Amino acid sequence: MQKILFFSFMLLGLQEVVGQQKMSLSMAIEQAQQEAFETASYQADVAIAKWNYKVFRANLLPQVNLEGSPLSYSKQVNPITQPDGGITYQSIEQNNASLRLNVNQAIPLTGGKLYVGSQLYRFDNFLVDQQQYSTQPFFIGYSQPILKFNPQKWERQLQPLYWEEAQKQYTEDMAWLAVQTTDRYFEVLKTQERAAMAKSNFEDSQKILDITRQKLELGRASQNDLLQVELNVINAKSQLAQARFNNQKALRALRDFLRLDLEEEGWVLSLPTTLFKKSIDRTFAWQKAKQNRKDFVAYHRKLLEAKRNTARAKGQNRFQADVDVSIGFNNQAGSLADSYSNAVPAQTVGFTFTVPMLDWGKGKNAIRSAQAQVQKIQAEQQKDQVDFQRNVLNLVEGLEIAALQVERAAQARAIALKKYEITLQRFRLGALSLRELIWNTTEKDNTHNAYILALEGYWTGYYQLMTLTLYDFEKEIDIETNFK
């Protein structure tokens, strides 16, 4: 499996360049979204929501059930009360069996239930070898709660929101993987660049050592200068070993996150220097966030849940009743065939009610609590939307600033590198001191590190904005994740 992952990732874009495998940020993100451990967890979450929604949809359809009790046998002596009040003990050996076919259809609009069915009962008295059948070849009925809380009505509104929210959450999770991958990618990239700088500094320190030895022979450098340079070489070699170790640690963490089995040696991450050039409209970004993010579905869902709880509190603390009406045919006979012949009409009507008489204010307080919860959720939603909008606008503006920071950091890095080359040349000619050379080396390294940090800030902000809006500003399309 690991070899398959390795070769598939090579096809995605790892290129062999002078024995080095190069990987870009976009390749790492694509690999993470396909193979990261988190991906399996996100897929499981949306799968659970999918099957729950299918269960809800199935419950809206007619439910057909066959119920049976083929054996209820008893053989015992029972006390029989006589007309004069005495008791006579009588032996019995009998069995009761039943079979019932039901078709039930829920009516979400009213909370009622329509049912159709057929049932058969058989009684066996083994002491006298007698059978008795009672049948209802057909019956149809309807039961209706009156002024009761109707959970079916609210579930019909809420369940599609649960499913939509789960799908959007999955898309957000996959987009957030891009942010996580960017963090890990730049952790490797920073250690990689530091290792490269440490290698360059070590090589330069060896050259400087050779130059200082030559200058010492010509009397243009002191013994103290030579010792300082030798100390610099030792420090540079130590820093190089530490930098390489740090790079390997970060590289292993990235490989584990991407679930890749790649050789540690010769694996190089490319600098994502090509920035997004188009200007992003703040209003457009905010509209996309409202359209695509699950937060706004969650706002509607939470408000509906609060209103449902209010309706439940009202329904449970007032007059309630149930009506059940059914019609059909029934008969009884000593044989199965006769019990289905000459069936007579049968009707049933049932009515029950409950009236709260004294609850010491429990009902009113429950209703007031539920209504207060609605008001709380509405206030929180207003605050959350303001905060959300501010985050989107800040990211848009921050991305513009980050792009300028990258540009300026690149300019500073180029200037510092050119200045260092000139300084090194002047040191060879004896026009500059060792102290000035060391200072320019530090400045070169610092500007390069600042450039990497500027790139990290830009790309982290870019993918965070994509996650908040679920919109690909480069391709100009909504980010959609197909779940199978």
PDB file of C-alpha atoms in Angstrom, residues 102-301:
ATOM      1  CA  ASN A 102     -50.050  -3.471   9.751  1.00  0.00           C
ATOM      2  CA  VAL A 103     -49.434  -0.634   7.312  1.00  0.00           C
ATOM      3  CA  ASN A 104     -48.813   2.690   9.067  1.00  0.00           C
ATOM      4  CA  GLN A 105     -48.420   6.101   7.452  1.00  0.00           C
ATOM      5  CA  ALA A 106     -47.360   9.094   9.514  1.00  0.00           C
ATOM      6  CA  ILE A 107     -48.977  12.454   8.650  1.00  0.00           C
ATOM      7  CA  PRO A 108     -46.309  15.067   9.565  1.00  0.00           C
ATOM      8  CA  LEU A 109     -48.595  18.022   8.861  1.00  0.00           C
ATOM      9  CA  THR A 110     -51.065  17.056  11.605  1.00  0.00           C
ATOM     10  CA  GLY A 111     -49.003  14.677  13.717  1.00  0.00           C
ATOM     11  CA  GLY A 112     -51.546  11.931  13.157  1.00  0.00           C
ATOM     12  CA  LYS A 113     -51.233   8.395  11.857  1.00  0.00           C
ATOM     13  CA  LEU A 114     -53.224   6.487   9.249  1.00  0.00           C
ATOM     14  CA  TYR A 115     -53.184   2.734   9.612  1.00  0.00           C
ATOM     15  CA  VAL A 116     -54.549  -0.231   7.644  1.00  0.00           C
ATOM     16  CA  GLY A 117     -54.313  -3.876   8.548  1.00  0.00           C
ATOM     17  CA  SER A 118     -55.620  -7.378   8.979  1.00  0.00           C
ATOM     18  CA  GLN A 119     -55.388  -9.720  11.977  1.00  0.00           C
ATOM     19  CA  LEU A 120     -56.093 -13.276  12.990  1.00  0.00           C
ATOM     20  CA  TYR A 121     -56.454 -14.889  16.445  1.00  0.00           C
ATOM     21  CA  ARG A 122     -56.619 -18.627  17.246  1.00  0.00           C
ATOM     22  CA  PHE A 123     -57.481 -20.240  20.558  1.00  0.00           C
ATOM     23  CA  ASP A 124     -56.805 -23.961  21.224  1.00  0.00           C
ATOM     24  CA  ASN A 125     -58.327 -25.854  24.140  1.00  0.00           C
ATOM     25  CA  PHE A 126     -56.462 -29.150  24.184  1.00  0.00           C
ATOM     26  CA  LEU A 127     -58.554 -30.725  26.976  1.00  0.00           C
ATOM     27  CA  VAL A 128     -61.658 -30.809  24.777  1.00  0.00           C
ATOM     28  CA  ASP A 129     -59.863 -30.650  21.394  1.00  0.00           C
ATOM     29  CA  GLN A 130     -61.507 -27.359  20.449  1.00  0.00           C
ATOM     30  CA  GLN A 131     -60.289 -24.486  18.221  1.00  0.00           C
ATOM     31  CA  GLN A 132     -61.734 -21.030  17.975  1.00  0.00           C
ATOM     32  CA  TYR A 133     -60.809 -18.346  15.402  1.00  0.00           C
ATOM     33  CA  SER A 134     -61.375 -14.608  15.526  1.00  0.00           C
ATOM     34  CA  THR A 135     -60.516 -12.560  12.448  1.00  0.00           C
ATOM     35  CA  GLN A 136     -60.468  -9.015  11.186  1.00  0.00           C
ATOM     36  CA  PRO A 137     -59.956  -9.411   7.436  1.00  0.00           C
ATOM     37  CA  PHE A 138     -59.616  -5.676   7.012  1.00  0.00           C
ATOM     38  CA  PHE A 139     -59.576  -2.544   9.131  1.00  0.00           C
ATOM     39  CA  ILE A 140     -58.580   1.051   8.541  1.00  0.00           C
ATOM     40  CA  GLY A 141     -58.183   3.746  11.129  1.00  0.00           C
ATOM     41  CA  TYR A 142     -56.775   7.126  11.982  1.00  0.00           C
ATOM     42  CA  SER A 143     -55.376   8.434  15.246  1.00  0.00           C
ATOM     43  CA  GLN A 144     -54.976  12.162  15.805  1.00  0.00           C
ATOM     44  CA  PRO A 145     -53.493  14.089  18.729  1.00  0.00           C
ATOM     45  CA  ILE A 146     -55.358  17.308  19.509  1.00  0.00           C
ATOM     46  CA  LEU A 147     -53.439  20.392  20.719  1.00  0.00           C
ATOM     47  CA  LYS A 148     -50.407  18.210  21.397  1.00  0.00           C
ATOM     48  CA  PHE A 149     -46.817  18.937  20.435  1.00  0.00           C
ATOM     49  CA  ASN A 150     -46.196  17.659  16.887  1.00  0.00           C
ATOM     50  CA  PRO A 151     -42.573  16.374  16.660  1.00  0.00           C
ATOM     51  CA  GLN A 152     -43.054  15.174  13.076  1.00  0.00           C
ATOM     52  CA  LYS A 153     -43.740  18.701  11.853  1.00  0.00           C
ATOM     53  CA  TRP A 154     -40.504  20.028  13.344  1.00  0.00           C
ATOM     54  CA  GLU A 155     -38.399  17.056  12.288  1.00  0.00           C
ATOM     55  CA  ARG A 156     -39.513  17.608   8.716  1.00  0.00           C
ATOM     56  CA  GLN A 157     -38.010  21.095   8.886  1.00  0.00           C
ATOM     57  CA  LEU A 158     -34.914  20.222  10.903  1.00  0.00           C
ATOM     58  CA  GLN A 159     -33.657  17.006   9.316  1.00  0.00           C
ATOM     59  CA  PRO A 160     -32.865  18.578   5.884  1.00  0.00           C
ATOM     60  CA  LEU A 161     -30.918  21.275   7.759  1.00  0.00           C
ATOM     61  CA  TYR A 162     -28.945  18.632   9.685  1.00  0.00           C
ATOM     62  CA  TRP A 163     -27.995  16.980   6.394  1.00  0.00           C
ATOM     63  CA  GLU A 164     -27.116  20.251   4.660  1.00  0.00           C
ATOM     64  CA  GLU A 165     -25.072  21.334   7.676  1.00  0.00           C
ATOM     65  CA  ALA A 166     -23.158  18.033   7.674  1.00  0.00           C
ATOM     66  CA  GLN A 167     -22.306  18.364   3.980  1.00  0.00           C
ATOM     67  CA  LYS A 168     -21.082  21.919   4.422  1.00  0.00           C
ATOM     68  CA  GLN A 169     -19.135  20.878   7.522  1.00  0.00           C
ATOM     69  CA  TYR A 170     -17.392  18.193   5.464  1.00  0.00           C
ATOM     70  CA  THR A 171     -16.443  20.744   2.814  1.00  0.00           C
ATOM     71  CA  GLU A 172     -15.166  23.098   5.529  1.00  0.00           C
ATOM     72  CA  ASP A 173     -13.156  20.309   7.141  1.00  0.00           C
ATOM     73  CA  MET A 174     -11.506  19.446   3.838  1.00  0.00           C
ATOM     74  CA  ALA A 175     -10.757  23.127   3.228  1.00  0.00           C
ATOM     75  CA  TRP A 176      -9.321  23.435   6.734  1.00  0.00           C
ATOM     76  CA  LEU A 177      -6.951  20.589   5.883  1.00  0.00           C
ATOM     77  CA  ALA A 178      -5.343  23.014   3.438  1.00  0.00           C
ATOM     78  CA  VAL A 179      -4.607  25.386   6.333  1.00  0.00           C
ATOM     79  CA  GLN A 180      -3.217  22.549   8.459  1.00  0.00           C
ATOM     80  CA  THR A 181      -1.096  21.327   5.557  1.00  0.00           C
ATOM     81  CA  THR A 182       0.221  24.847   4.971  1.00  0.00           C
ATOM     82  CA  ASP A 183       1.331  25.061   8.602  1.00  0.00           C
ATOM     83  CA  ARG A 184       3.177  21.741   8.403  1.00  0.00           C
ATOM     84  CA  TYR A 185       4.576  22.483   4.948  1.00  0.00           C
ATOM     85  CA  PHE A 186       6.145  25.740   6.106  1.00  0.00           C
ATOM     86  CA  GLU A 187       7.496  24.102   9.256  1.00  0.00           C
ATOM     87  CA  VAL A 188       9.486  21.825   6.950  1.00  0.00           C
ATOM     88  CA  LEU A 189      10.266  24.666   4.559  1.00  0.00           C
ATOM     89  CA  LYS A 190      11.680  26.866   7.323  1.00  0.00           C
ATOM     90  CA  THR A 191      13.926  24.111   8.639  1.00  0.00           C
ATOM     91  CA  GLN A 192      14.919  23.228   5.073  1.00  0.00           C
ATOM     92  CA  GLU A 193      15.941  26.814   4.308  1.00  0.00           C
ATOM     93  CA  ARG A 194      17.762  27.119   7.621  1.00  0.00           C
ATOM     94  CA  ALA A 195      19.675  23.962   6.802  1.00  0.00           C
ATOM     95  CA  ALA A 196      20.534  25.377   3.379  1.00  0.00           C
ATOM     96  CA  MET A 197      21.701  28.648   4.957  1.00  0.00           C
ATOM     97  CA  ALA A 198      23.699  26.748   7.555  1.00  0.00           C
ATOM     98  CA  LYS A 199      25.394  24.748   4.779  1.00  0.00           C
ATOM     99  CA  SER A 200      26.160  27.922   2.835  1.00  0.00           C
ATOM    100  CA  ASN A 201      27.479  29.656   5.951  1.00  0.00           C
ATOM    101  CA  PHE A 202      29.637  26.640   6.793  1.00  0.00           C
ATOM    102  CA  GLU A 203      31.132  26.604   3.300  1.00  0.00           C
ATOM    103  CA  ASP A 204      31.704  30.372   3.439  1.00  0.00           C
ATOM    104  CA  SER A 205      33.322  30.076   6.862  1.00  0.00           C
ATOM    105  CA  GLN A 206      35.797  27.563   5.439  1.00  0.00           C
ATOM    106  CA  LYS A 207      36.600  29.958   2.606  1.00  0.00           C
ATOM    107  CA  ILE A 208      37.001  32.776   5.101  1.00  0.00           C
ATOM    108  CA  LEU A 209      39.362  30.567   7.121  1.00  0.00           C
ATOM    109  CA  ASP A 210      41.538  30.041   4.033  1.00  0.00           C
ATOM    110  CA  ILE A 211      41.530  33.773   3.317  1.00  0.00           C
ATOM    111  CA  THR A 212      42.399  34.625   6.945  1.00  0.00           C
ATOM    112  CA  ARG A 213      45.331  32.185   6.883  1.00  0.00           C
ATOM    113  CA  GLN A 214      46.652  33.826   3.728  1.00  0.00           C
ATOM    114  CA  LYS A 215      46.210  37.277   5.257  1.00  0.00           C
ATOM    115  CA  LEU A 216      48.018  36.119   8.403  1.00  0.00           C
ATOM    116  CA  GLU A 217      51.006  35.027   6.311  1.00  0.00           C
ATOM    117  CA  LEU A 218      51.025  38.481   4.660  1.00  0.00           C
ATOM    118  CA  GLY A 219      50.784  40.197   8.026  1.00  0.00           C
ATOM    119  CA  ARG A 220      47.327  41.631   7.317  1.00  0.00           C
ATOM    120  CA  ALA A 221      45.512  39.601   9.981  1.00  0.00           C
ATOM    121  CA  SER A 222      46.247  38.814  13.588  1.00  0.00           C
ATOM    122  CA  GLN A 223      46.426  35.452  15.329  1.00  0.00           C
ATOM    123  CA  ASN A 224      43.301  36.472  17.251  1.00  0.00           C
ATOM    124  CA  ASP A 225      41.449  36.946  13.938  1.00  0.00           C
ATOM    125  CA  LEU A 226      42.447  33.438  12.875  1.00  0.00           C
ATOM    126  CA  LEU A 227      41.260  31.943  16.150  1.00  0.00           C
ATOM    127  CA  GLN A 228      37.945  33.779  15.817  1.00  0.00           C
ATOM    128  CA  VAL A 229      37.455  32.424  12.308  1.00  0.00           C
ATOM    129  CA  GLU A 230      38.338  28.882  13.427  1.00  0.00           C
ATOM    130  CA  LEU A 231      35.753  29.230  16.200  1.00  0.00           C
ATOM    131  CA  ASN A 232      33.233  30.439  13.612  1.00  0.00           C
ATOM    132  CA  VAL A 233      33.906  27.341  11.508  1.00  0.00           C
ATOM    133  CA  ILE A 234      33.264  25.059  14.494  1.00  0.00           C
ATOM    134  CA  ASN A 235      30.040  26.906  15.329  1.00  0.00           C
ATOM    135  CA  ALA A 236      28.902  26.832  11.711  1.00  0.00           C
ATOM    136  CA  LYS A 237      29.491  23.074  11.521  1.00  0.00           C
ATOM    137  CA  SER A 238      27.515  22.549  14.734  1.00  0.00           C
ATOM    138  CA  GLN A 239      24.684  24.752  13.490  1.00  0.00           C
ATOM    139  CA  LEU A 240      24.602  22.809  10.214  1.00  0.00           C
ATOM    140  CA  ALA A 241      24.238  19.465  12.043  1.00  0.00           C
ATOM    141  CA  GLN A 242      21.434  20.855  14.233  1.00  0.00           C
ATOM    142  CA  ALA A 243      19.666  22.441  11.267  1.00  0.00           C
ATOM    143  CA  ARG A 244      19.710  19.175   9.328  1.00  0.00           C
ATOM    144  CA  PHE A 245      18.352  17.281  12.331  1.00  0.00           C
ATOM    145  CA  ASN A 246      15.532  19.829  12.761  1.00  0.00           C
ATOM    146  CA  ASN A 247      14.719  19.500   9.077  1.00  0.00           C
ATOM    147  CA  GLN A 248      14.485  15.713   9.319  1.00  0.00           C
ATOM    148  CA  LYS A 249      12.165  15.941  12.361  1.00  0.00           C
ATOM    149  CA  ALA A 250       9.824  18.349  10.591  1.00  0.00           C
ATOM    150  CA  LEU A 251      10.009  16.249   7.429  1.00  0.00           C
ATOM    151  CA  ARG A 252       8.998  13.086   9.293  1.00  0.00           C
ATOM    152  CA  ALA A 253       6.015  14.901  10.823  1.00  0.00           C
ATOM    153  CA  LEU A 254       4.870  16.082   7.388  1.00  0.00           C
ATOM    154  CA  ARG A 255       5.320  12.629   5.860  1.00  0.00           C
ATOM    155  CA  ASP A 256       3.246  11.065   8.635  1.00  0.00           C
ATOM    156  CA  PHE A 257       0.536  13.696   8.203  1.00  0.00           C
ATOM    157  CA  LEU A 258       0.426  13.067   4.424  1.00  0.00           C
ATOM    158  CA  ARG A 259       0.763   9.292   4.953  1.00  0.00           C
ATOM    159  CA  LEU A 260       3.648   8.971   2.520  1.00  0.00           C
ATOM    160  CA  ASP A 261       6.567   6.548   2.543  1.00  0.00           C
ATOM    161  CA  LEU A 262       9.292   8.659   0.976  1.00  0.00           C
ATOM    162  CA  GLU A 263      13.012   8.616   1.477  1.00  0.00           C
ATOM    163  CA  GLU A 264      14.228  11.351   3.804  1.00  0.00           C
ATOM    164  CA  GLU A 265      17.300  12.173   1.773  1.00  0.00           C
ATOM    165  CA  GLY A 266      16.896  14.332  -1.297  1.00  0.00           C
ATOM    166  CA  TRP A 267      13.307  15.439  -0.595  1.00  0.00           C
ATOM    167  CA  VAL A 268      12.973  19.161  -1.252  1.00  0.00           C
ATOM    168  CA  LEU A 269       9.958  21.453  -0.815  1.00  0.00           C
ATOM    169  CA  SER A 270       9.624  24.244  -3.324  1.00  0.00           C
ATOM    170  CA  LEU A 271       8.986  27.838  -2.255  1.00  0.00           C
ATOM    171  CA  PRO A 272       5.447  28.946  -3.222  1.00  0.00           C
ATOM    172  CA  THR A 273       6.588  32.288  -4.584  1.00  0.00           C
ATOM    173  CA  THR A 274       3.759  32.819  -7.130  1.00  0.00           C
ATOM    174  CA  LEU A 275       1.069  34.803  -5.325  1.00  0.00           C
ATOM    175  CA  PHE A 276      -2.584  35.344  -6.180  1.00  0.00           C
ATOM    176  CA  LYS A 277      -2.568  38.529  -8.233  1.00  0.00           C
ATOM    177  CA  LYS A 278      -6.248  39.479  -8.425  1.00  0.00           C
ATOM    178  CA  SER A 279      -7.830  41.898  -5.987  1.00  0.00           C
ATOM    179  CA  ILE A 280     -10.525  40.366  -3.762  1.00  0.00           C
ATOM    180  CA  ASP A 281     -13.680  42.383  -3.192  1.00  0.00           C
ATOM    181  CA  ARG A 282     -14.608  42.403   0.504  1.00  0.00           C
ATOM    182  CA  THR A 283     -18.374  42.512  -0.128  1.00  0.00           C
ATOM    183  CA  PHE A 284     -18.130  39.602  -2.571  1.00  0.00           C
ATOM    184  CA  ALA A 285     -16.117  37.544  -0.055  1.00  0.00           C
ATOM    185  CA  TRP A 286     -18.712  38.187   2.650  1.00  0.00           C
ATOM    186  CA  GLN A 287     -21.563  37.177   0.343  1.00  0.00           C
ATOM    187  CA  LYS A 288     -19.766  33.947  -0.510  1.00  0.00           C
ATOM    188  CA  ALA A 289     -19.256  33.202   3.178  1.00  0.00           C
ATOM    189  CA  LYS A 290     -22.990  33.654   3.872  1.00  0.00           C
ATOM    190  CA  GLN A 291     -23.858  31.494   0.876  1.00  0.00           C
ATOM    191  CA  ASN A 292     -21.424  28.635   1.454  1.00  0.00           C
ATOM    192  CA  ARG A 293     -20.607  28.313   5.138  1.00  0.00           C
ATOM    193  CA  LYS A 294     -22.476  25.881   7.361  1.00  0.00           C
ATOM    194  CA  ASP A 295     -22.558  28.529  10.133  1.00  0.00           C
ATOM    195  CA  PHE A 296     -25.501  30.222   8.476  1.00  0.00           C
ATOM    196  CA  VAL A 297     -27.381  26.945   8.121  1.00  0.00           C
ATOM    197  CA  ALA A 298     -26.582  26.313  11.803  1.00  0.00           C
ATOM    198  CA  TYR A 299     -28.028  29.724  12.735  1.00  0.00           C
ATOM    199  CA  HIS A 300     -31.341  28.787  11.125  1.00  0.00           C
ATOM    200  CA  ARG A 301     -31.252  25.287  12.617  1.00  0.00           C
TER     201      ARG A 301
END
